[in-house]
Short mmCIF file of C-alpha atoms and ligand atoms in Angstrom, two decimals:
data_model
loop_
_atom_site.label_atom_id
_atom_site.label_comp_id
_atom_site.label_asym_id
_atom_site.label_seq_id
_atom_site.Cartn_x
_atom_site.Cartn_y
_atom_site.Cartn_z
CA UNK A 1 -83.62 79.46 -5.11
CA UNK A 2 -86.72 78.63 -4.30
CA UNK A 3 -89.84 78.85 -7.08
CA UNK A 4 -92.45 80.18 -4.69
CA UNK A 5 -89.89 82.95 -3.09
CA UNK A 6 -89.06 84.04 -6.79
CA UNK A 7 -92.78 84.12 -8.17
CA UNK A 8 -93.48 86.45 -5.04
CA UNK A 9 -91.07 88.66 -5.58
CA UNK A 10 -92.15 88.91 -9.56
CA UNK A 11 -95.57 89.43 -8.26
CA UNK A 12 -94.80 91.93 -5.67
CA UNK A 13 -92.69 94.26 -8.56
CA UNK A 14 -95.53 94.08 -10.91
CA UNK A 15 -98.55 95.24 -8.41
CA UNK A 16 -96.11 97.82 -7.72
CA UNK A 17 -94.74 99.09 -10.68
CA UNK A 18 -98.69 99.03 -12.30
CA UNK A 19 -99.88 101.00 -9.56
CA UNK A 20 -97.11 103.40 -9.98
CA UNK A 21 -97.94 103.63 -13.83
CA UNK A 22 -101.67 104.15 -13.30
CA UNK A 23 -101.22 106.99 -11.20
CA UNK A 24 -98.76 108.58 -13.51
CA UNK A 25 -101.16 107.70 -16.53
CA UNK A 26 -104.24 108.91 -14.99
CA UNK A 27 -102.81 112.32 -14.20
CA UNK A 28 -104.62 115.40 -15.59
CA UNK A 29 -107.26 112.86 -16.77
CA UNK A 30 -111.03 112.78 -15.57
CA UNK A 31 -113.27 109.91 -14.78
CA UNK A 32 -114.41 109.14 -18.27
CA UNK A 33 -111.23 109.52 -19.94
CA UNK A 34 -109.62 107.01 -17.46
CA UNK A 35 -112.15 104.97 -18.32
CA UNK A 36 -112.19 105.03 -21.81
CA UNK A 37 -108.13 103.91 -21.59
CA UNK A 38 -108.86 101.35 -19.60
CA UNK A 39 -111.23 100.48 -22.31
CA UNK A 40 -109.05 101.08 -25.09
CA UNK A 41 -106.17 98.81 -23.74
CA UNK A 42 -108.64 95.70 -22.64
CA UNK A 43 -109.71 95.84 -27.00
CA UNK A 44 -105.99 96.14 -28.03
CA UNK A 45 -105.18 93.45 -26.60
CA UNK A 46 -108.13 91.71 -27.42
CA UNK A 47 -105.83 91.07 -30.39
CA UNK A 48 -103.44 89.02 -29.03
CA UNK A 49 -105.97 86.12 -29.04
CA UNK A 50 -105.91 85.82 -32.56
CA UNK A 51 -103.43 86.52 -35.18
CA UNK A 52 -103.61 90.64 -34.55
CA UNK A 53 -101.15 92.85 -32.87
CA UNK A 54 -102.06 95.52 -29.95
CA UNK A 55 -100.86 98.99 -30.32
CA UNK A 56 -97.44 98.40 -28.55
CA UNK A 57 -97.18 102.48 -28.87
CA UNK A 58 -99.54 102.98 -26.29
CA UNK A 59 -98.58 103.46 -22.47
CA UNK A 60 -102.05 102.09 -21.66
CA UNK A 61 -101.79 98.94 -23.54
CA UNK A 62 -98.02 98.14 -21.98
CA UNK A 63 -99.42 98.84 -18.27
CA UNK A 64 -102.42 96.03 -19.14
CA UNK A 65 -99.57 93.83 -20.84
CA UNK A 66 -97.29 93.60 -17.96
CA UNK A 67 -100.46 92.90 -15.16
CA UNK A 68 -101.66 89.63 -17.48
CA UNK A 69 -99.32 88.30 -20.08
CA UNK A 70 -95.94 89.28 -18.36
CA UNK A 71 -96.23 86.69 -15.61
CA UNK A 72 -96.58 84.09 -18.66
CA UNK A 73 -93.89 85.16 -20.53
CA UNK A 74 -91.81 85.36 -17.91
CA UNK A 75 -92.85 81.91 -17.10
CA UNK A 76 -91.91 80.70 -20.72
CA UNK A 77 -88.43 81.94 -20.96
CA UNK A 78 -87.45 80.78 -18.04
CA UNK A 79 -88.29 77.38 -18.53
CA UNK A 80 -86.62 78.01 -22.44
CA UNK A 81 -83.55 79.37 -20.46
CA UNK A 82 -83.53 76.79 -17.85
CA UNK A 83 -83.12 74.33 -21.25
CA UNK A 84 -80.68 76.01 -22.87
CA UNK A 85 -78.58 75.99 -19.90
CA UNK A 86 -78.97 72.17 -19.78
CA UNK A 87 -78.16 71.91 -23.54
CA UNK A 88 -76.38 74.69 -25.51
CA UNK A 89 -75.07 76.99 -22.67
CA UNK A 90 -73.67 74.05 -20.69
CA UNK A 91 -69.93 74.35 -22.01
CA UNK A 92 -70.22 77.99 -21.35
CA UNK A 93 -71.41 77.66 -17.87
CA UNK A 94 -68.91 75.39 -16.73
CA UNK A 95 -66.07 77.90 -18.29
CA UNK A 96 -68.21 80.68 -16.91
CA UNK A 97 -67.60 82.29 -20.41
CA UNK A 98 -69.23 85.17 -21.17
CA UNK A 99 -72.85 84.96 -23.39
CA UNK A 100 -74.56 87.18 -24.73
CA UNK A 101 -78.34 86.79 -25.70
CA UNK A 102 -79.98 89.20 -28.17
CA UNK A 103 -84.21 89.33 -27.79
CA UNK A 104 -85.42 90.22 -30.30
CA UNK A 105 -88.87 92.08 -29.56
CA UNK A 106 -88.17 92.12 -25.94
CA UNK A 107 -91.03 93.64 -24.99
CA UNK A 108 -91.08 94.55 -20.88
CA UNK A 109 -88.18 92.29 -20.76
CA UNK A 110 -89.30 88.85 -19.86
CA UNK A 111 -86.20 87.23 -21.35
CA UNK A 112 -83.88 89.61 -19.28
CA UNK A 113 -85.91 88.10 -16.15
CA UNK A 114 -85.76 84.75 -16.86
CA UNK A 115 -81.96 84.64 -17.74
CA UNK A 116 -81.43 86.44 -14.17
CA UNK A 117 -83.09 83.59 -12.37
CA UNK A 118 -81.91 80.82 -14.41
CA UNK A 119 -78.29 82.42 -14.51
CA UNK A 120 -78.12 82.47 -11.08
CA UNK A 121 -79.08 78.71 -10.31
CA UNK A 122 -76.50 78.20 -12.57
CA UNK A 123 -73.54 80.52 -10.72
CA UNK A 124 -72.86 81.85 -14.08
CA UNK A 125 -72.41 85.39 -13.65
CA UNK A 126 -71.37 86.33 -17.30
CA UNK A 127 -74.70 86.53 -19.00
CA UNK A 128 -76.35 90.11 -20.44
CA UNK A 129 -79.02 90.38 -22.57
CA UNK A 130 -79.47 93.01 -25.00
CA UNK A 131 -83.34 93.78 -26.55
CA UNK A 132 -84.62 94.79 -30.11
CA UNK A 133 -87.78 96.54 -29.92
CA UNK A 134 -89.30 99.51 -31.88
CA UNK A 135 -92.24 99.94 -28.89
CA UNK A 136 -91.28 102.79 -26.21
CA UNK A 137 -93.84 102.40 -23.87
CA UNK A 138 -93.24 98.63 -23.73
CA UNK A 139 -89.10 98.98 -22.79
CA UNK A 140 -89.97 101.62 -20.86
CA UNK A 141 -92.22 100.10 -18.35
CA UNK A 142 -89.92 97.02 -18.77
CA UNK A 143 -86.98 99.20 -17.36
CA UNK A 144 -89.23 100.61 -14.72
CA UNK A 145 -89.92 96.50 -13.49
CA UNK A 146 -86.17 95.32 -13.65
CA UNK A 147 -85.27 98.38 -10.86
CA UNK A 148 -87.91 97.72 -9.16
CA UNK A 149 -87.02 94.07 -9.15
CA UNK A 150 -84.00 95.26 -7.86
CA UNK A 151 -85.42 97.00 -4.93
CA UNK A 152 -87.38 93.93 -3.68
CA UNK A 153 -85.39 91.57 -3.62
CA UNK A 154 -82.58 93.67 -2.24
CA UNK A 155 -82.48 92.61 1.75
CA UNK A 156 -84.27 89.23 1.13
CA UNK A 157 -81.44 86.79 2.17
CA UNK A 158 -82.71 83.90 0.03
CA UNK A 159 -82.04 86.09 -3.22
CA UNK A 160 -78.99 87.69 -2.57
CA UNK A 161 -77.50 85.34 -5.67
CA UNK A 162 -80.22 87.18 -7.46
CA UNK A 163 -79.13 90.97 -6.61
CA UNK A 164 -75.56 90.02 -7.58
CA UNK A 165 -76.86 88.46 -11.36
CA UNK A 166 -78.70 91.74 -11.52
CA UNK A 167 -75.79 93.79 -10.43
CA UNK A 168 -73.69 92.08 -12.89
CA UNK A 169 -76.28 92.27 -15.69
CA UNK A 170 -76.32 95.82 -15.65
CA UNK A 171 -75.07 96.58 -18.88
CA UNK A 172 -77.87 95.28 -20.75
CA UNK A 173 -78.66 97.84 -23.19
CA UNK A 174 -82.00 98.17 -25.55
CA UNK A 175 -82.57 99.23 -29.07
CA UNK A 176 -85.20 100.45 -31.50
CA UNK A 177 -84.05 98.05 -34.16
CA UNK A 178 -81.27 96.16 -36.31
CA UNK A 179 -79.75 99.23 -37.23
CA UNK A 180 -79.45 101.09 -34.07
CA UNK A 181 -78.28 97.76 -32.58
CA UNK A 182 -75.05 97.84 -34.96
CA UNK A 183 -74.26 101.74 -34.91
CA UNK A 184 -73.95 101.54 -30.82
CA UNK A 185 -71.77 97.84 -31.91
CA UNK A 186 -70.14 98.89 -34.92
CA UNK A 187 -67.42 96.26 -33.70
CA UNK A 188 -69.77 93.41 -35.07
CA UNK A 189 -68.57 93.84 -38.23
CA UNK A 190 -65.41 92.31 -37.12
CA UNK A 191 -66.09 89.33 -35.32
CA UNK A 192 -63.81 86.90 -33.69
CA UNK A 193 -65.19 84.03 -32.41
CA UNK A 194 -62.00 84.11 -29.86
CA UNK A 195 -62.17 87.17 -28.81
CA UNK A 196 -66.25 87.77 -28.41
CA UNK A 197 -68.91 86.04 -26.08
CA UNK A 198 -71.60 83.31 -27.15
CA UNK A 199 -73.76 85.05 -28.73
CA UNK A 200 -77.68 83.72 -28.65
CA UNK A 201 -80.68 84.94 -31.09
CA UNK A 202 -83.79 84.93 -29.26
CA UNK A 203 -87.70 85.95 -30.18
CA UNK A 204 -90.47 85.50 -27.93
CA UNK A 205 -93.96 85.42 -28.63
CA UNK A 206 -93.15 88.22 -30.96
CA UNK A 207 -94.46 87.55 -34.26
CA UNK A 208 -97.61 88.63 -36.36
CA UNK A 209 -98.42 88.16 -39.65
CA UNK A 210 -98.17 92.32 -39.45
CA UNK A 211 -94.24 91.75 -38.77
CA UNK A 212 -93.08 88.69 -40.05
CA UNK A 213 -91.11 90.07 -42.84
CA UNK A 214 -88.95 92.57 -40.45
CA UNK A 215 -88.84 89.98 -38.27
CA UNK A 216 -87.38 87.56 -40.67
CA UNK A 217 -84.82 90.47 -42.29
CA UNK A 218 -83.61 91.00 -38.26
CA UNK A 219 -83.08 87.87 -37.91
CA UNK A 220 -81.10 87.20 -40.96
CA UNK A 221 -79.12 90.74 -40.73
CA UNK A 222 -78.15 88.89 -37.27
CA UNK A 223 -77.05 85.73 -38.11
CA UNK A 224 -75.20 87.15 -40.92
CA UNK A 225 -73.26 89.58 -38.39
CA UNK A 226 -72.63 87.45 -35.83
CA UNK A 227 -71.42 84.33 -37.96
CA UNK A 228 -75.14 82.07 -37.36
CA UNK A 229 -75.74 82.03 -34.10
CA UNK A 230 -77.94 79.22 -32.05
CA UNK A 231 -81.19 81.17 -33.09
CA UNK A 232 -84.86 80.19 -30.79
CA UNK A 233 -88.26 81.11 -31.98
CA UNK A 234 -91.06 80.57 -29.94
CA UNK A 235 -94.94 81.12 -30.45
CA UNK A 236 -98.19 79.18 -30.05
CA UNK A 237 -99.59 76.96 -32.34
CA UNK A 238 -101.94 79.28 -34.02
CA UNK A 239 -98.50 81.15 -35.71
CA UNK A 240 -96.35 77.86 -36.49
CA UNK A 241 -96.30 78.79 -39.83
CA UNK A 242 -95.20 82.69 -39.23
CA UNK A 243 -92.51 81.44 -37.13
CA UNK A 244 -91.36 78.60 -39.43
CA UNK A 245 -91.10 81.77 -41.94
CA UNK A 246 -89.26 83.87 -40.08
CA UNK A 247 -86.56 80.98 -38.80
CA UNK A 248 -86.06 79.89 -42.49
CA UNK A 249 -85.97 76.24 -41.83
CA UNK A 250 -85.17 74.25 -38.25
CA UNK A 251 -82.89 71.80 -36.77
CA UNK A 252 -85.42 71.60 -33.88
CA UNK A 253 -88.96 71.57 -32.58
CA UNK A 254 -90.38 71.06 -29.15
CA UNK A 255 -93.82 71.41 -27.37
CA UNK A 256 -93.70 73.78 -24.19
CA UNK A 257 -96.72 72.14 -22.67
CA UNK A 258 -98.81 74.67 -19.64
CA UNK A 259 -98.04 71.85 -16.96
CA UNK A 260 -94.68 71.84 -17.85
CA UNK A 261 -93.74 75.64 -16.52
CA UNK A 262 -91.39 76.07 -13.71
CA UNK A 263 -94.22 78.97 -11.92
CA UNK A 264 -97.81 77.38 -10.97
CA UNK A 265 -100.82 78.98 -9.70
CA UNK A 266 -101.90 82.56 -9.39
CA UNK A 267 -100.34 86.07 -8.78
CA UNK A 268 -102.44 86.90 -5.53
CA UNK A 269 -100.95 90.57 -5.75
CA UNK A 270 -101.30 91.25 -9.32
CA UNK A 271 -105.21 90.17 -9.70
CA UNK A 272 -106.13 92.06 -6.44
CA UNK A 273 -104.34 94.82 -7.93
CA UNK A 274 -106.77 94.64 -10.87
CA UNK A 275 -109.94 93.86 -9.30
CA UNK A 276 -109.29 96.96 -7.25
CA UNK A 277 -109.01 98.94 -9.97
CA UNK A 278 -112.60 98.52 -10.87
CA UNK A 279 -113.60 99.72 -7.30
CA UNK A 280 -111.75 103.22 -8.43
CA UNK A 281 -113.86 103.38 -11.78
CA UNK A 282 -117.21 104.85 -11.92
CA UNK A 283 -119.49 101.69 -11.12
CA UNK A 284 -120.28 99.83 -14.37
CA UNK A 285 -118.78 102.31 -16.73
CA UNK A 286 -116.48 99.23 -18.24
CA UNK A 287 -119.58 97.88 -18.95
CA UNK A 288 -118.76 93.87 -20.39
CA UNK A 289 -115.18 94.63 -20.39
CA UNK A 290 -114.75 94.31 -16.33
CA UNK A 291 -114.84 90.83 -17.11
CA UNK A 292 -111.39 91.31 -18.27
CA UNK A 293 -110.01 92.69 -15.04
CA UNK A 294 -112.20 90.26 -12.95
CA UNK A 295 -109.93 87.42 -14.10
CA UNK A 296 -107.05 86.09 -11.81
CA UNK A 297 -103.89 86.64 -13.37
CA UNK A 298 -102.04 83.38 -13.44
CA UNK A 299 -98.28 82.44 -14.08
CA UNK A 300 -99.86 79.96 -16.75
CA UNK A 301 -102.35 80.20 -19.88
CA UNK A 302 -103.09 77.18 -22.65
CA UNK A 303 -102.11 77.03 -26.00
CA UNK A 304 -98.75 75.16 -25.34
CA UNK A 305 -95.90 77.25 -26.82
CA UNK A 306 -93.86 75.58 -29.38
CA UNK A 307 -89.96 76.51 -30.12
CA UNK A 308 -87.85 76.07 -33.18
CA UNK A 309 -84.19 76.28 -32.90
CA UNK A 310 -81.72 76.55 -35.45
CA UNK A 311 -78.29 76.12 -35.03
CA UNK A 312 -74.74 77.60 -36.59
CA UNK A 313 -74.74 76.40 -39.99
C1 SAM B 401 -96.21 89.92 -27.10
S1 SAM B 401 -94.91 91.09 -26.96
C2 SAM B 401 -93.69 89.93 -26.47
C3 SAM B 401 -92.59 90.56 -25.71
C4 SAM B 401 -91.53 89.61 -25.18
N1 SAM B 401 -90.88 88.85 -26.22
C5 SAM B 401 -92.11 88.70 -24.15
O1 SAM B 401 -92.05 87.49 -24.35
O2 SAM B 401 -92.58 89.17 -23.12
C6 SAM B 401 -94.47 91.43 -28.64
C7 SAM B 401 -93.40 92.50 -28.79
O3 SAM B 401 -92.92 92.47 -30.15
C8 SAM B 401 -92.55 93.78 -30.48
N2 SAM B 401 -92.40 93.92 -31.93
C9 SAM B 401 -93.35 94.10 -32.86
N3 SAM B 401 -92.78 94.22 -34.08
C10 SAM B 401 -91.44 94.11 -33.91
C11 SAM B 401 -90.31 94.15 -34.78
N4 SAM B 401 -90.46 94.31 -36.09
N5 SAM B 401 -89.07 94.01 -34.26
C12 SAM B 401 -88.93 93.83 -32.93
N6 SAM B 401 -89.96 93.77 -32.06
C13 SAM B 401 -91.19 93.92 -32.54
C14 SAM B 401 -93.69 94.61 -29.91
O4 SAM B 401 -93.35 95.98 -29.81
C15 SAM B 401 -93.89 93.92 -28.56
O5 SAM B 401 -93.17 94.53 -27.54
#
């Protein structure tokens, strides 16, 4: 599969699905109360340049998330999945034995689109990823992508290994938390290493010094329940020391540098997507915050990301 064809296609399902959302958001709104949304959501995630976390509860805030950082995230885990099929997955691959990956703050999914693509260049057909995340409007819009995803690249002969992955990941399922994650998999509690799949602990740009603590105590309550699995964190510099906290201690530690991401450039549908939205706002009622929407949306941002791995004990 080609980089450029997938990156389209990823493009093409988020100007879609956002324009969707915004109509369904807007409804039963006025001018100035679309507006002030739009503001609302640019200052949440405001946050997510420093330490801060955006209100994840709001429908606003995930529609903003998944038309800027979403490309990059994407971007991220695939090039983390791409890695771990060269290095931990590779056994399981070749047996095409079934893995399971658990994301832990999955957000709109990223990590369920990466594994797709890099499952797929790998033929190995027995991957699912389950998510962990207490924010509705963020797994809902994430939902809303993946069948979307589904619907463009259905008919486009150079990703018809892609459909099938998706067809065959369709059991992915998505929780609120720990807990609701082992009452729908009460079987956890007796594990088998024979008789269950790989299981893999992964958390994505998902830590804050607001949820380090219940992001530590997931990760634990997994790793105890699942007999230590290979567990990934991955930030940017600016949290090393929330992640380090949350991991409780490493066996390794690598640099995710921008240049290095498998999708270059911009998202030509996505950023005229945006920029057109300020054409459908009163004229200068964002006021300094167009400057946020003015911005091509890239696949790629600095800080580098960095990722700690841990592995069965
Ligand atoms: C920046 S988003 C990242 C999403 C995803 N990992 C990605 O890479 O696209 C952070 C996510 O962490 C989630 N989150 C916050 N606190 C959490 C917690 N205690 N457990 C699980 N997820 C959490 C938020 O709801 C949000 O969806």
């Amino acid at each position: 599969m080609n980089n450029q064809i997938i990156a389209n296609a990823l493009d093409k399902t988020i100007a879609t699905v956002a324009e969707q959302e915004f109509s369904r958001l807007c409804r039963g709104l006025n001018g100035i109360q679309v507006v002030e949304q739009v503001a609302k959501a640019q200052d949440e995630l405001e946050k997510l340049q420093g330490r801060g976390s955006p209100d994840y509860n709001n429908e606003w805030v995930a529609l903003f998330y998944i038309t800027w950082y979403q490309p990059r995230q994407i971007n991220v885990a695939l090039a983390i999945l791409r890695q771990l099929y060269e290095d931990t997955l590779r056994k399981e691959m070749e047996d095409n034995y079934p893995v399971e990956i658990i994301d832990v703050g999955c957000g709109a999914l990223s990590v369920r689109f990466a594994t797709a693509i890099a499952a797929t260049e790998h033929l190995h057909d027995v991957i699912s990823v389950d998510g962990i995340d207490p924010s509705q409007p963020m797994k809902r819009i994430g939902e809303t992508l993946w069948s979307e995803f589904r619907a463009i690249i259905d008919g486009q002969p150079d990703l018809s290994d892609l459909l099938e992955t998706w067809y065959f990941m369709g059991t992915c399922e998505l929780f609120d938390s720990f807990d609701s994650y082992l009452s729908a998999y009460p079987e956890t509690l007796g594990y088998n290493p024979n008789r269950y799949p790989t299981f893999l602990l992964l958390t994505i740009h998902t830590v804050y010094d607001s949820n380090r603590l219940e992001i530590q105590e997931t990760l634990q309550n997994f790793r105890t329940y699942r007999h230590d699995c290979p567990t990934f964190v991955a930030c940017y510099p600016s949290k090393s020391d929330i992640a380090e906290s949350v991991i409780g201690g490493y066996d390794s530690h690598q640099r995710l540098e921008t240049r290095d991401l498998p999708l270059q450039g911009v998202l030509p549908k996505t950023t005229e997507w945006r920029e057109h939205l300020l054409d459908r706002l009163p004229e200068g009622s964002l006021g300094s915050k167009e400057y946020y929407l003015r911005g091509k949306v890239r696949w790629t941002a600095p800080p580098r990301t960095l990722i700690y791995g841990k592995e069965r004990s």
